[in-house]
Coordinates of C-alpha atoms in Angstrom, one line a residue:
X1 CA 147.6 -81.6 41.2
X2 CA 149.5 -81.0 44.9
X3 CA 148.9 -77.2 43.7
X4 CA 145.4 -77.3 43.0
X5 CA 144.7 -79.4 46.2
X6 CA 146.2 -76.2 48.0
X7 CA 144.6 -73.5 46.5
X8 CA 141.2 -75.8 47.5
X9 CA 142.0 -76.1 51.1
X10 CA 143.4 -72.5 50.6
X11 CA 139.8 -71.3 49.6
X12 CA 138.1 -73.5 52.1
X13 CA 140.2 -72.0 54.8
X14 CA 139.2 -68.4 53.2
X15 CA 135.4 -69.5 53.4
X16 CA 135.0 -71.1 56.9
X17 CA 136.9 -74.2 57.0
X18 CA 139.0 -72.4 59.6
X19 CA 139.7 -73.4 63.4
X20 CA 137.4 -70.0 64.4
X21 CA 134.9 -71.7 61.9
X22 CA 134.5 -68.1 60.5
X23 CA 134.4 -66.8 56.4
X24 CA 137.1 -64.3 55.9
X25 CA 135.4 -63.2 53.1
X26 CA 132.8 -60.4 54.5
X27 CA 129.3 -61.9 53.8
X28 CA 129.3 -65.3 53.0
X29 CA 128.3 -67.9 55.2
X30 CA 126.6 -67.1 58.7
X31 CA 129.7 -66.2 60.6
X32 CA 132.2 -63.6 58.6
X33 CA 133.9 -60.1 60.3
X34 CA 131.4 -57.8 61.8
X35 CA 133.9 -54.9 62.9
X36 CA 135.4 -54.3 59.5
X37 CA 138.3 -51.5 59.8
X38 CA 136.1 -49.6 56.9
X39 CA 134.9 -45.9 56.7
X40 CA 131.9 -46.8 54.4
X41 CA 130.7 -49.6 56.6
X42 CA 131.6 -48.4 59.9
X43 CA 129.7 -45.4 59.8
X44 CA 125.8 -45.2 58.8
X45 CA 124.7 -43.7 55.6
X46 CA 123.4 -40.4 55.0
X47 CA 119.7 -41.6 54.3
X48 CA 119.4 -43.5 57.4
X49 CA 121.0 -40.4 59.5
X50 CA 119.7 -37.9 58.1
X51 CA 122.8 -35.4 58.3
X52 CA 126.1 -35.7 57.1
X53 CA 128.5 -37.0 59.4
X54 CA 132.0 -35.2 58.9
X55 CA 135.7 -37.1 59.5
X56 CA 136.1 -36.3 62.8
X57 CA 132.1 -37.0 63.9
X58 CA 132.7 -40.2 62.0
X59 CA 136.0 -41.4 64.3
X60 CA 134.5 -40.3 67.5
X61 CA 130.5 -41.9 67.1
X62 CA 131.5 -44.3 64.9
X63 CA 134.8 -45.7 65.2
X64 CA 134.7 -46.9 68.6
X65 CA 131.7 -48.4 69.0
X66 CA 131.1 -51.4 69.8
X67 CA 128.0 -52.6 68.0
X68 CA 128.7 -54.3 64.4
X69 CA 129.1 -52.5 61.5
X70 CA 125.6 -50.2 60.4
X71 CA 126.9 -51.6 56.4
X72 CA 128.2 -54.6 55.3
X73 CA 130.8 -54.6 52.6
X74 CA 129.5 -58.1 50.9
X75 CA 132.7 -59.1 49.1
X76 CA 135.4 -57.7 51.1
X77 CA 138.5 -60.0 52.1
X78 CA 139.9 -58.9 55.9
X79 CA 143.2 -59.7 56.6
X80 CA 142.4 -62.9 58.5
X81 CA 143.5 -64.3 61.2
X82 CA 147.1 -63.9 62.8
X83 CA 149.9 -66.8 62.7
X84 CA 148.2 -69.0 65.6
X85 CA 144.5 -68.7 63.6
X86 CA 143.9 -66.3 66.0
X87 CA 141.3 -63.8 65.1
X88 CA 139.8 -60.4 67.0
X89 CA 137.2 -59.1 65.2
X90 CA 137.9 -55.4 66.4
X91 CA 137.6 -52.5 64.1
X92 CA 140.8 -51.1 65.6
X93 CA 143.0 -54.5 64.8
X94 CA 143.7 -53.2 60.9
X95 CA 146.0 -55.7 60.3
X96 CA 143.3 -58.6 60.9
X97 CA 140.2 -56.6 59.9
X98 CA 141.0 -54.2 56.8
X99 CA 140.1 -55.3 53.1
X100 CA 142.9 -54.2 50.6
X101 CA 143.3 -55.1 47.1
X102 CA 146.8 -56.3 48.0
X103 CA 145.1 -59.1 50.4
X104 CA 142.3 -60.0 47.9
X105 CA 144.6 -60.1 44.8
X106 CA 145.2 -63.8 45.5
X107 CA 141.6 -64.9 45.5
X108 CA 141.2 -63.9 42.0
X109 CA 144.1 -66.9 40.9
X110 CA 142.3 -69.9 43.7
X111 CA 138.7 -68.7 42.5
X112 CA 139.7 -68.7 38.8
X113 CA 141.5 -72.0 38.8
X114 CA 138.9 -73.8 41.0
X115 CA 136.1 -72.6 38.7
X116 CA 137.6 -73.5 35.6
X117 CA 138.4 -77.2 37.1
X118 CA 135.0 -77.3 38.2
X119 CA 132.4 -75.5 36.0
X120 CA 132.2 -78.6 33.7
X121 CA 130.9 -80.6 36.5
X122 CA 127.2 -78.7 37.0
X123 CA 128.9 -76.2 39.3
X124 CA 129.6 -72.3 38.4
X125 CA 128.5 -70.8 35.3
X126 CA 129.3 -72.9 31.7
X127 CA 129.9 -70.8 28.8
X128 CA 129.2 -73.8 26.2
X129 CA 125.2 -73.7 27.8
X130 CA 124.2 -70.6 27.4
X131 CA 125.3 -68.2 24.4
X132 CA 126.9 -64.8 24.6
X133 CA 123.9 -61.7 24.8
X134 CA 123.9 -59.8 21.5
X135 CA 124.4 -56.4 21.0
X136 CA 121.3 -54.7 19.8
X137 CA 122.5 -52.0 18.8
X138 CA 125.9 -50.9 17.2
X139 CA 127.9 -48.1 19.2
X140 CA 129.4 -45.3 17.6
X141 CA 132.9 -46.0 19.6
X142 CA 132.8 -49.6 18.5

């Protein structure tokens, strides 16, 4: 039980139960990373500029600017804060403010776990409700 109560406060922390009362998670809750060290969200897309905007257009218009992010990667686990819950939300602070599979890999084992000690309990999605969508058709591969 001392483990699950750890992974809990682990993804409370994650989600905004944090000294800087900020989700580390990009996109949930009203306060998350706005400055996320992210090509794809730091720079605006090609249907809202109108032109394509090449590596080196991209680090010089868009990389230092200090407006928020023109995207927002919903979904994206930053790096977090440093070992005093200290946090700059700066687009050149990598460390604090880059997603990487490495740093989200984690989430998958608290997120699982929690869910599967609370979907029972009217939270989360229960598989004993609602039954599996059958295939219509057969596939040729299957």
């Amino acid at each position: 039980m001392m483990v699950t109560m750890t992974r809990k406060h682990q993804a409370d922390y994650i989600l905004g139960n944090n000294p800087a009362d900020m989700s580390y998670l990009v996109g949930y809750e009203a306060k998350y990373p706005l400055h996320v060290h992210h090509r794809g969200t730091s720079i605006a897309s090609i249907f809202s500029l109108h032109s394509e905007v090449g590596c080196t257009q991209g680090f010089e218009l868009w990389y230092n600017r200090a407006e928020s992010n023109p995207n927002v990667i919903c979904g994206a686990f930053v790096g977090g804060p440093d070992k005093n819950d200290g946090f700059s939300d700066d687009r050149s602070n990598y460390e604090q403010t880059e997603p990487t599979l490495s740093a989200s890999a984690p989430l998958v084992d608290i997120f699982a776990k929690l869910q599967s000690l609370y979907c029972n309990i009217g939270e989360g999605y229960n598989h004993n409700e609602s039954p599996m969508p059958q295939q219509k058709t057969q596939s040729k591969y299957h």
